[in-house]
């Protein structure tokens, strides 16, 4: 039966629909997104997330709207050491721009025309004084006036709005107990809100491409320590990407498991990132997104799914579920967001100081970036720890791969007696041996 790509995608997305329901996501985007003619498409995607039972806090910027108003008055925001100075005239523009942007977003979230993707949708939107701020103050002799930083988040009030089914909408503005208004960084607000709520995800939709290590090559995942190293490069990143990276790393250090940085210019970026395994942006995670670890009994189904295509093609010897359950302690697995994408097994023969490398397999969608080498290196390390001097493999179709990695042709006589007794002459597998 011919597969329908749409049905196939929908089925693959189902685990994420279940996983995200009832979760809390904080999504930040700049004023550039609000001003873009394609912004309604992003709002439709946000409405879809709300309809799937995800609790949403939206944090919007307003920089182009502020600069537009300042330009009309022949004024400009001043920056010192990368920090903006917000004087009285600038603050008036900030308040006006943030208010207009908020109203435009609320209007789009209220759209319910029969001809639109939001037909029949009713989304309550909540805004308010949820963010308490303090002045940045005087730094190195410079008074930053009405530029502030987040002091506290009213988490209880936010949770009440979210539990009532509302989308919470926050501008880049904070308030002080003395009634002052402060111009804040949207990234600072988003990070602080995510930490205060213990959000499940913090998501930044930025103007640039997400993080790349060379032209057009996306860095799919980073740990907070790797973010710090990346930001110390001589060539600086664009400001919105730098802010998103800093905020994401800090959020992960403060208990947020995952932060995502996406290009908002990528149509459907939110849906692709949240409902596909590989996404389309850069994931900052408190723990590795892809983990190489010993296999557990509940990995047997995933290992079987990985091995079955290779067994069908005769590359690997077929193994039953029962046998795998007995031997699962011999396996290492590469797990990527809950899916087993690679495995390998080690069968030692201690009396001969040899061990067999078996079932080395990587899912066909992930045979780049050296995952096979990663599995081999861990197997070799484990073998050395066990006092093994030689590693051998039996193969019918992948001899070249092993030869490129130091395995040399061997004879049946080179194998441990116990293994020779089990040799399948009908398969006529080639023997390759590597000294450790």
GROMACS .gro file of C-alpha atoms in nm:
model
  436
    1UNK     CA    1   0.000   0.000   0.000
    2UNK     CA    2   0.136   0.342  -0.097
    3UNK     CA    3   0.212   0.562   0.204
    4UNK     CA    4   0.053   0.905   0.230
    5UNK     CA    5   0.323   1.152   0.351
    6UNK     CA    6   0.061   1.361   0.531
    7UNK     CA    7  -0.079   1.062   0.722
    8UNK     CA    8   0.273   0.938   0.795
    9UNK     CA    9   0.373   1.279   0.937
   10UNK     CA   10   0.056   1.302   1.142
   11UNK     CA   11   0.119   0.963   1.298
   12UNK     CA   12   0.479   1.053   1.377
   13UNK     CA   13   0.362   1.376   1.541
   14UNK     CA   14   0.113   1.198   1.769
   15UNK     CA   15   0.360   1.121   2.053
   16UNK     CA   16   0.446   1.492   2.070
   17UNK     CA   17   0.078   1.592   2.080
   18UNK     CA   18   0.037   1.374   2.388
   19UNK     CA   19   0.368   1.484   2.541
   20UNK     CA   20   0.296   1.858   2.509
   21UNK     CA   21  -0.064   1.859   2.632
   22UNK     CA   22  -0.091   2.046   2.962
   23UNK     CA   23   0.268   2.174   2.941
   24UNK     CA   24   0.373   2.536   2.980
   25UNK     CA   25   0.571   2.704   2.701
   26UNK     CA   26   0.713   3.057   2.704
   27UNK     CA   27   0.751   3.192   2.348
   28UNK     CA   28   0.943   3.513   2.274
   29UNK     CA   29   0.953   3.703   1.944
   30UNK     CA   30   1.063   4.048   1.838
   31UNK     CA   31   0.873   4.348   1.712
   32UNK     CA   32   1.003   4.262   1.365
   33UNK     CA   33   0.779   3.956   1.368
   34UNK     CA   34   0.477   4.166   1.467
   35UNK     CA   35   0.540   4.407   1.179
   36UNK     CA   36   0.586   4.131   0.920
   37UNK     CA   37   0.292   4.070   0.681
   38UNK     CA   38   0.329   3.696   0.753
   39UNK     CA   39   0.272   3.747   1.128
   40UNK     CA   40  -0.089   3.614   1.109
   41UNK     CA   41   0.054   3.274   1.007
   42UNK     CA   42   0.263   3.264   1.325
   43UNK     CA   43  -0.041   3.361   1.532
   44UNK     CA   44  -0.240   3.079   1.368
   45UNK     CA   45   0.033   2.833   1.471
   46UNK     CA   46   0.024   2.972   1.825
   47UNK     CA   47  -0.354   2.931   1.829
   48UNK     CA   48  -0.309   2.570   1.718
   49UNK     CA   49  -0.073   2.505   2.011
   50UNK     CA   50  -0.333   2.652   2.247
   51UNK     CA   51  -0.598   2.429   2.091
   52UNK     CA   52  -0.379   2.125   2.159
   53UNK     CA   53  -0.387   2.201   2.530
   54UNK     CA   54  -0.051   2.378   2.566
   55UNK     CA   55  -0.033   2.663   2.817
   56UNK     CA   56   0.129   2.963   2.652
   57UNK     CA   57   0.301   3.279   2.766
   58UNK     CA   58   0.392   3.509   2.477
   59UNK     CA   59   0.662   3.773   2.525
   60UNK     CA   60   0.689   4.024   2.242
   61UNK     CA   61   0.948   4.286   2.159
   62UNK     CA   62   0.885   4.626   2.005
   63UNK     CA   63   1.222   4.757   1.889
   64UNK     CA   64   1.132   4.858   1.530
   65UNK     CA   65   0.808   5.015   1.651
   66UNK     CA   66   1.000   5.214   1.915
   67UNK     CA   67   1.267   5.325   1.668
   68UNK     CA   68   0.998   5.431   1.422
   69UNK     CA   69   0.839   5.660   1.680
   70UNK     CA   70   1.173   5.799   1.788
   71UNK     CA   71   1.265   5.873   1.425
   72UNK     CA   72   0.948   6.076   1.384
   73UNK     CA   73   1.069   6.295   1.668
   74UNK     CA   74   1.424   6.296   1.532
   75UNK     CA   75   1.544   6.102   1.834
   76UNK     CA   76   1.728   5.772   1.874
   77UNK     CA   77   1.792   5.518   2.144
   78UNK     CA   78   2.144   5.556   2.282
   79UNK     CA   79   2.354   5.249   2.356
   80UNK     CA   80   2.653   5.231   2.589
   81UNK     CA   81   2.841   4.901   2.626
   82UNK     CA   82   2.560   4.728   2.441
   83UNK     CA   83   2.293   4.855   2.684
   84UNK     CA   84   2.030   5.106   2.580
   85UNK     CA   85   1.963   5.429   2.767
   86UNK     CA   86   1.593   5.508   2.796
   87UNK     CA   87   1.533   5.877   2.872
   88UNK     CA   88   1.191   6.037   2.923
   89UNK     CA   89   1.124   6.090   2.550
   90UNK     CA   90   1.230   5.737   2.464
   91UNK     CA   91   1.015   5.590   2.744
   92UNK     CA   92   0.706   5.760   2.601
   93UNK     CA   93   0.778   5.594   2.266
   94UNK     CA   94   0.838   5.259   2.439
   95UNK     CA   95   0.499   5.272   2.612
   96UNK     CA   96   0.316   5.371   2.296
   97UNK     CA   97   0.488   5.111   2.077
   98UNK     CA   98   0.439   4.829   2.329
   99UNK     CA   99   0.073   4.916   2.368
  100UNK     CA  100   0.008   4.918   1.995
  101UNK     CA  101   0.194   4.588   1.945
  102UNK     CA  102  -0.004   4.425   2.226
  103UNK     CA  103  -0.335   4.537   2.074
  104UNK     CA  104  -0.238   4.407   1.729
  105UNK     CA  105  -0.148   4.066   1.873
  106UNK     CA  106  -0.469   4.051   2.075
  107UNK     CA  107  -0.668   4.139   1.762
  108UNK     CA  108  -0.512   3.852   1.565
  109UNK     CA  109  -0.573   3.610   1.852
  110UNK     CA  110  -0.938   3.720   1.846
  111UNK     CA  111  -0.983   3.650   1.474
  112UNK     CA  112  -1.260   3.401   1.411
  113UNK     CA  113  -1.371   3.449   1.051
  114UNK     CA  114  -1.509   3.145   0.873
  115UNK     CA  115  -1.249   3.193   0.597
  116UNK     CA  116  -0.954   3.188   0.840
  117UNK     CA  117  -0.766   2.901   1.012
  118UNK     CA  118  -0.908   3.033   1.341
  119UNK     CA  119  -1.270   2.972   1.253
  120UNK     CA  120  -1.467   2.898   1.567
  121UNK     CA  121  -1.169   2.963   1.796
  122UNK     CA  122  -1.219   3.158   2.118
  123UNK     CA  123  -0.893   3.243   2.291
  124UNK     CA  124  -0.895   3.461   2.602
  125UNK     CA  125  -0.583   3.680   2.627
  126UNK     CA  126  -0.450   3.811   2.957
  127UNK     CA  127  -0.206   4.098   3.005
  128UNK     CA  128  -0.115   4.285   3.320
  129UNK     CA  129   0.144   4.394   3.570
  130UNK     CA  130   0.297   4.050   3.617
  131UNK     CA  131   0.656   4.176   3.590
  132UNK     CA  132   0.814   4.380   3.868
  133UNK     CA  133   1.128   4.560   3.754
  134UNK     CA  134   1.406   4.766   3.899
  135UNK     CA  135   1.628   5.027   3.734
  136UNK     CA  136   1.953   4.917   3.579
  137UNK     CA  137   2.095   5.219   3.757
  138UNK     CA  138   2.434   5.382   3.705
  139UNK     CA  139   2.702   5.156   3.558
  140UNK     CA  140   3.057   5.287   3.502
  141UNK     CA  141   2.929   5.640   3.547
  142UNK     CA  142   2.644   5.601   3.294
  143UNK     CA  143   2.286   5.649   3.413
  144UNK     CA  144   2.059   5.419   3.213
  145UNK     CA  145   1.751   5.606   3.336
  146UNK     CA  146   1.431   5.411   3.256
  147UNK     CA  147   1.608   5.099   3.131
  148UNK     CA  148   1.548   4.822   3.380
  149UNK     CA  149   1.590   4.458   3.458
  150UNK     CA  150   1.342   4.202   3.592
  151UNK     CA  151   1.320   4.193   3.970
  152UNK     CA  152   1.030   3.954   4.029
  153UNK     CA  153   0.756   3.764   3.844
  154UNK     CA  154   0.407   3.725   3.989
  155UNK     CA  155   0.398   3.351   3.927
  156UNK     CA  156   0.075   3.291   4.116
  157UNK     CA  157  -0.119   3.542   3.906
  158UNK     CA  158   0.031   3.401   3.586
  159UNK     CA  159  -0.061   3.045   3.683
  160UNK     CA  160  -0.418   3.148   3.759
  161UNK     CA  161  -0.456   3.298   3.409
  162UNK     CA  162  -0.300   2.993   3.245
  163UNK     CA  163  -0.516   2.750   3.443
  164UNK     CA  164  -0.821   2.950   3.334
  165UNK     CA  165  -0.730   2.875   2.972
  166UNK     CA  166  -0.591   3.215   2.873
  167UNK     CA  167  -0.284   3.294   2.667
  168UNK     CA  168  -0.074   3.539   2.868
  169UNK     CA  169   0.074   3.822   2.662
  170UNK     CA  170   0.366   4.020   2.807
  171UNK     CA  171   0.531   4.331   2.659
  172UNK     CA  172   0.897   4.425   2.723
  173UNK     CA  173   0.790   4.647   3.010
  174UNK     CA  174   0.809   4.617   3.387
  175UNK     CA  175   0.671   4.814   3.679
  176UNK     CA  176   0.815   4.914   4.014
  177UNK     CA  177   0.634   4.925   4.350
  178UNK     CA  178   0.672   5.304   4.331
  179UNK     CA  179   0.471   5.320   4.006
  180UNK     CA  180   0.761   5.366   3.766
  181UNK     CA  181   0.772   5.203   3.422
  182UNK     CA  182   1.090   5.043   3.286
  183UNK     CA  183   1.200   4.944   2.939
  184UNK     CA  184   1.312   4.579   2.954
  185UNK     CA  185   1.473   4.326   2.725
  186UNK     CA  186   1.217   4.079   2.591
  187UNK     CA  187   1.476   3.802   2.636
  188UNK     CA  188   1.515   3.898   3.003
  189UNK     CA  189   1.138   3.888   3.053
  190UNK     CA  190   1.100   3.553   2.874
  191UNK     CA  191   1.386   3.392   3.068
  192UNK     CA  192   1.258   3.522   3.403
  193UNK     CA  193   0.900   3.410   3.336
  194UNK     CA  194   1.012   3.063   3.226
  195UNK     CA  195   1.221   3.018   3.542
  196UNK     CA  196   0.946   3.151   3.770
  197UNK     CA  197   0.684   2.919   3.620
  198UNK     CA  198   0.915   2.619   3.589
  199UNK     CA  199   0.814   2.616   3.221
  200UNK     CA  200   0.860   2.301   3.017
  201UNK     CA  201   1.004   2.496   2.726
  202UNK     CA  202   1.147   2.840   2.653
  203UNK     CA  203   1.130   2.925   2.281
  204UNK     CA  204   1.291   3.219   2.101
  205UNK     CA  205   1.182   3.310   1.749
  206UNK     CA  206   1.466   3.526   1.617
  207UNK     CA  207   1.534   3.718   1.298
  208UNK     CA  208   1.852   3.531   1.211
  209UNK     CA  209   1.909   3.168   1.130
  210UNK     CA  210   1.960   2.966   1.446
  211UNK     CA  211   2.316   2.871   1.545
  212UNK     CA  212   2.544   2.748   1.263
  213UNK     CA  213   2.900   2.617   1.284
  214UNK     CA  214   2.967   2.691   0.918
  215UNK     CA  215   2.755   2.842   0.637
  216UNK     CA  216   2.419   2.668   0.613
  217UNK     CA  217   2.503   2.395   0.868
  218UNK     CA  218   2.272   2.409   1.167
  219UNK     CA  219   2.396   2.330   1.515
  220UNK     CA  220   2.102   2.121   1.631
  221UNK     CA  221   2.179   2.102   2.003
  222UNK     CA  222   2.401   2.262   2.266
  223UNK     CA  223   2.462   2.234   2.639
  224UNK     CA  224   2.491   2.552   2.850
  225UNK     CA  225   2.871   2.516   2.876
  226UNK     CA  226   2.891   2.487   2.496
  227UNK     CA  227   2.687   2.806   2.462
  228UNK     CA  228   2.941   2.991   2.678
  229UNK     CA  229   3.228   2.866   2.462
  230UNK     CA  230   3.040   2.964   2.147
  231UNK     CA  231   2.979   3.320   2.269
  232UNK     CA  232   3.351   3.368   2.334
  233UNK     CA  233   3.429   3.339   1.964
  234UNK     CA  234   3.602   3.639   1.811
  235UNK     CA  235   3.327   3.694   1.554
  236UNK     CA  236   3.018   3.809   1.746
  237UNK     CA  237   2.666   3.685   1.680
  238UNK     CA  238   2.378   3.921   1.596
  239UNK     CA  239   2.231   4.083   1.907
  240UNK     CA  240   1.900   3.896   1.912
  241UNK     CA  241   2.078   3.560   1.877
  242UNK     CA  242   2.329   3.652   2.149
  243UNK     CA  243   2.047   3.747   2.386
  244UNK     CA  244   1.857   3.428   2.307
  245UNK     CA  245   2.165   3.212   2.366
  246UNK     CA  246   2.248   3.381   2.696
  247UNK     CA  247   1.889   3.363   2.818
  248UNK     CA  248   1.853   2.999   2.711
  249UNK     CA  249   2.174   2.888   2.881
  250UNK     CA  250   2.085   3.068   3.203
  251UNK     CA  251   1.733   2.922   3.198
  252UNK     CA  252   1.874   2.569   3.160
  253UNK     CA  253   2.112   2.630   3.450
  254UNK     CA  254   1.811   2.740   3.656
  255UNK     CA  255   1.598   2.432   3.599
  256UNK     CA  256   1.442   2.467   3.251
  257UNK     CA  257   1.508   2.138   3.071
  258UNK     CA  258   1.487   2.268   2.716
  259UNK     CA  259   1.511   2.599   2.533
  260UNK     CA  260   1.473   2.634   2.157
  261UNK     CA  261   1.608   2.901   1.922
  262UNK     CA  262   1.428   2.917   1.586
  263UNK     CA  263   1.430   3.144   1.285
  264UNK     CA  264   1.085   3.296   1.272
  265UNK     CA  265   1.134   3.342   0.895
  266UNK     CA  266   1.110   2.964   0.856
  267UNK     CA  267   0.741   2.912   0.782
  268UNK     CA  268   0.588   2.678   1.040
  269UNK     CA  269   0.907   2.676   1.250
  270UNK     CA  270   0.713   2.632   1.576
  271UNK     CA  271   0.523   2.330   1.450
  272UNK     CA  272   0.826   2.168   1.291
  273UNK     CA  273   1.035   2.215   1.606
  274UNK     CA  274   0.768   2.087   1.844
  275UNK     CA  275   0.617   1.802   1.645
  276UNK     CA  276   0.913   1.643   1.466
  277UNK     CA  277   1.207   1.459   1.619
  278UNK     CA  278   1.481   1.670   1.459
  279UNK     CA  279   1.306   2.007   1.449
  280UNK     CA  280   1.445   2.303   1.257
  281UNK     CA  281   1.629   2.508   1.518
  282UNK     CA  282   1.892   2.490   1.790
  283UNK     CA  283   1.804   2.314   2.114
  284UNK     CA  284   1.971   2.424   2.437
  285UNK     CA  285   1.921   2.150   2.693
  286UNK     CA  286   2.019   2.094   3.053
  287UNK     CA  287   2.105   1.734   2.960
  288UNK     CA  288   2.230   1.589   2.630
  289UNK     CA  289   1.957   1.563   2.367
  290UNK     CA  290   2.124   1.251   2.233
  291UNK     CA  291   2.250   1.006   2.492
  292UNK     CA  292   2.484   0.707   2.455
  293UNK     CA  293   2.412   0.466   2.738
  294UNK     CA  294   2.376   0.100   2.836
  295UNK     CA  295   2.054  -0.055   2.709
  296UNK     CA  296   1.763  -0.132   2.940
  297UNK     CA  297   1.490  -0.392   2.908
  298UNK     CA  298   1.242  -0.130   2.786
  299UNK     CA  299   1.477  -0.052   2.494
  300UNK     CA  300   1.423  -0.396   2.337
  301UNK     CA  301   1.136  -0.278   2.116
  302UNK     CA  302   1.342   0.015   1.986
  303UNK     CA  303   1.644  -0.208   1.920
  304UNK     CA  304   1.425  -0.455   1.729
  305UNK     CA  305   1.283  -0.173   1.514
  306UNK     CA  306   1.637  -0.055   1.439
  307UNK     CA  307   1.774  -0.400   1.352
  308UNK     CA  308   1.478  -0.535   1.154
  309UNK     CA  309   1.553  -0.358   0.819
  310UNK     CA  310   1.917  -0.478   0.834
  311UNK     CA  311   1.805  -0.831   0.919
  312UNK     CA  312   1.559  -0.829   0.629
  313UNK     CA  313   1.846  -0.736   0.393
  314UNK     CA  314   2.072  -1.005   0.538
  315UNK     CA  315   2.322  -0.756   0.678
  316UNK     CA  316   2.263  -0.884   1.033
  317UNK     CA  317   2.164  -1.222   1.173
  318UNK     CA  318   1.801  -1.221   1.287
  319UNK     CA  319   1.748  -1.210   1.663
  320UNK     CA  320   1.424  -1.289   1.841
  321UNK     CA  321   1.271  -1.063   2.103
  322UNK     CA  322   1.330  -1.335   2.362
  323UNK     CA  323   1.699  -1.351   2.282
  324UNK     CA  324   1.733  -0.974   2.289
  325UNK     CA  325   1.561  -0.957   2.626
  326UNK     CA  326   1.813  -1.206   2.763
  327UNK     CA  327   2.113  -1.031   2.604
  328UNK     CA  328   2.007  -0.667   2.640
  329UNK     CA  329   2.278  -0.613   2.902
  330UNK     CA  330   2.536  -0.661   2.624
  331UNK     CA  331   2.401  -0.361   2.428
  332UNK     CA  332   2.474   0.009   2.414
  333UNK     CA  333   2.215   0.239   2.260
  334UNK     CA  334   2.211   0.590   2.117
  335UNK     CA  335   1.884   0.749   2.223
  336UNK     CA  336   1.764   1.067   2.055
  337UNK     CA  337   1.460   1.229   2.214
  338UNK     CA  338   1.317   0.892   2.316
  339UNK     CA  339   1.399   0.708   1.992
  340UNK     CA  340   1.674   0.445   1.962
  341UNK     CA  341   1.881   0.564   1.663
  342UNK     CA  342   2.188   0.346   1.712
  343UNK     CA  343   2.307   0.036   1.895
  344UNK     CA  344   2.601  -0.201   1.932
  345UNK     CA  345   2.670  -0.510   2.142
  346UNK     CA  346   2.982  -0.654   2.302
  347UNK     CA  347   3.019  -1.030   2.362
  348UNK     CA  348   3.340  -1.102   2.557
  349UNK     CA  349   3.541  -1.424   2.556
  350UNK     CA  350   3.759  -1.357   2.862
  351UNK     CA  351   3.965  -1.679   2.842
  352UNK     CA  352   4.089  -1.574   2.495
  353UNK     CA  353   4.108  -1.203   2.585
  354UNK     CA  354   3.889  -1.140   2.279
  355UNK     CA  355   3.542  -0.994   2.231
  356UNK     CA  356   3.292  -0.980   1.946
  357UNK     CA  357   3.143  -0.654   1.826
  358UNK     CA  358   2.790  -0.734   1.706
  359UNK     CA  359   2.472  -0.555   1.597
  360UNK     CA  360   2.642  -0.223   1.519
  361UNK     CA  361   2.358  -0.033   1.355
  362UNK     CA  362   2.253   0.329   1.302
  363UNK     CA  363   1.911   0.440   1.177
  364UNK     CA  364   1.926   0.540   0.811
  365UNK     CA  365   1.815   0.897   0.889
  366UNK     CA  366   2.107   0.948   1.129
  367UNK     CA  367   2.408   0.802   0.951
  368UNK     CA  368   2.590   1.131   0.949
  369UNK     CA  369   2.803   1.307   1.210
  370UNK     CA  370   2.996   0.994   1.312
  371UNK     CA  371   2.739   0.808   1.520
  372UNK     CA  372   2.880   0.471   1.412
  373UNK     CA  373   3.227   0.585   1.516
  374UNK     CA  374   3.089   0.701   1.848
  375UNK     CA  375   2.940   0.359   1.916
  376UNK     CA  376   3.260   0.183   1.809
  377UNK     CA  377   3.475   0.405   2.032
  378UNK     CA  378   3.258   0.329   2.336
  379UNK     CA  379   3.263  -0.046   2.261
  380UNK     CA  380   3.643  -0.038   2.231
  381UNK     CA  381   3.671   0.153   2.559
  382UNK     CA  382   3.443  -0.099   2.733
  383UNK     CA  383   3.645  -0.390   2.592
  384UNK     CA  384   3.970  -0.244   2.724
  385UNK     CA  385   3.809  -0.194   3.065
  386UNK     CA  386   3.720  -0.566   3.059
  387UNK     CA  387   4.080  -0.668   2.986
  388UNK     CA  388   4.017  -0.751   2.619
  389UNK     CA  389   4.315  -0.737   2.380
  390UNK     CA  390   4.139  -0.800   2.048
  391UNK     CA  391   3.801  -0.709   1.906
  392UNK     CA  392   3.656  -0.911   1.618
  393UNK     CA  393   3.355  -0.875   1.392
  394UNK     CA  394   3.177  -1.107   1.148
  395UNK     CA  395   3.036  -0.926   0.846
  396UNK     CA  396   2.896  -1.000   0.502
  397UNK     CA  397   2.835  -0.650   0.359
  398UNK     CA  398   3.020  -0.385   0.559
  399UNK     CA  399   3.383  -0.502   0.552
  400UNK     CA  400   3.506  -0.174   0.403
  401UNK     CA  401   3.367   0.030   0.696
  402UNK     CA  402   3.551  -0.184   0.950
  403UNK     CA  403   3.873  -0.191   0.749
  404UNK     CA  404   3.874   0.188   0.738
  405UNK     CA  405   3.870   0.179   1.119
  406UNK     CA  406   4.164  -0.050   1.178
  407UNK     CA  407   4.012  -0.399   1.149
  408UNK     CA  408   4.224  -0.647   0.955
  409UNK     CA  409   4.112  -0.965   0.773
  410UNK     CA  410   4.135  -1.273   0.993
  411UNK     CA  411   4.064  -1.642   0.964
  412UNK     CA  412   3.809  -1.862   1.133
  413UNK     CA  413   4.096  -2.017   1.327
  414UNK     CA  414   4.165  -1.679   1.487
  415UNK     CA  415   3.829  -1.684   1.666
  416UNK     CA  416   3.771  -1.826   2.014
  417UNK     CA  417   3.681  -2.195   2.005
  418UNK     CA  418   3.335  -2.125   2.148
  419UNK     CA  419   3.259  -1.882   1.864
  420UNK     CA  420   3.401  -2.115   1.597
  421UNK     CA  421   3.154  -2.383   1.708
  422UNK     CA  422   2.867  -2.143   1.636
  423UNK     CA  423   2.996  -2.019   1.298
  424UNK     CA  424   2.731  -2.026   1.024
  425UNK     CA  425   2.904  -2.158   0.710
  426UNK     CA  426   2.594  -2.084   0.502
  427UNK     CA  427   2.628  -1.709   0.569
  428UNK     CA  428   3.002  -1.730   0.498
  429UNK     CA  429   3.072  -1.417   0.704
  430UNK     CA  430   3.415  -1.257   0.675
  431UNK     CA  431   3.625  -1.228   0.990
  432UNK     CA  432   3.794  -0.901   1.082
  433UNK     CA  433   4.008  -0.845   1.390
  434UNK     CA  434   4.135  -0.528   1.555
  435UNK     CA  435   4.403  -0.524   1.825
  436UNK     CA  436   4.320  -0.291   2.112
   0.00000   0.00000   0.00000
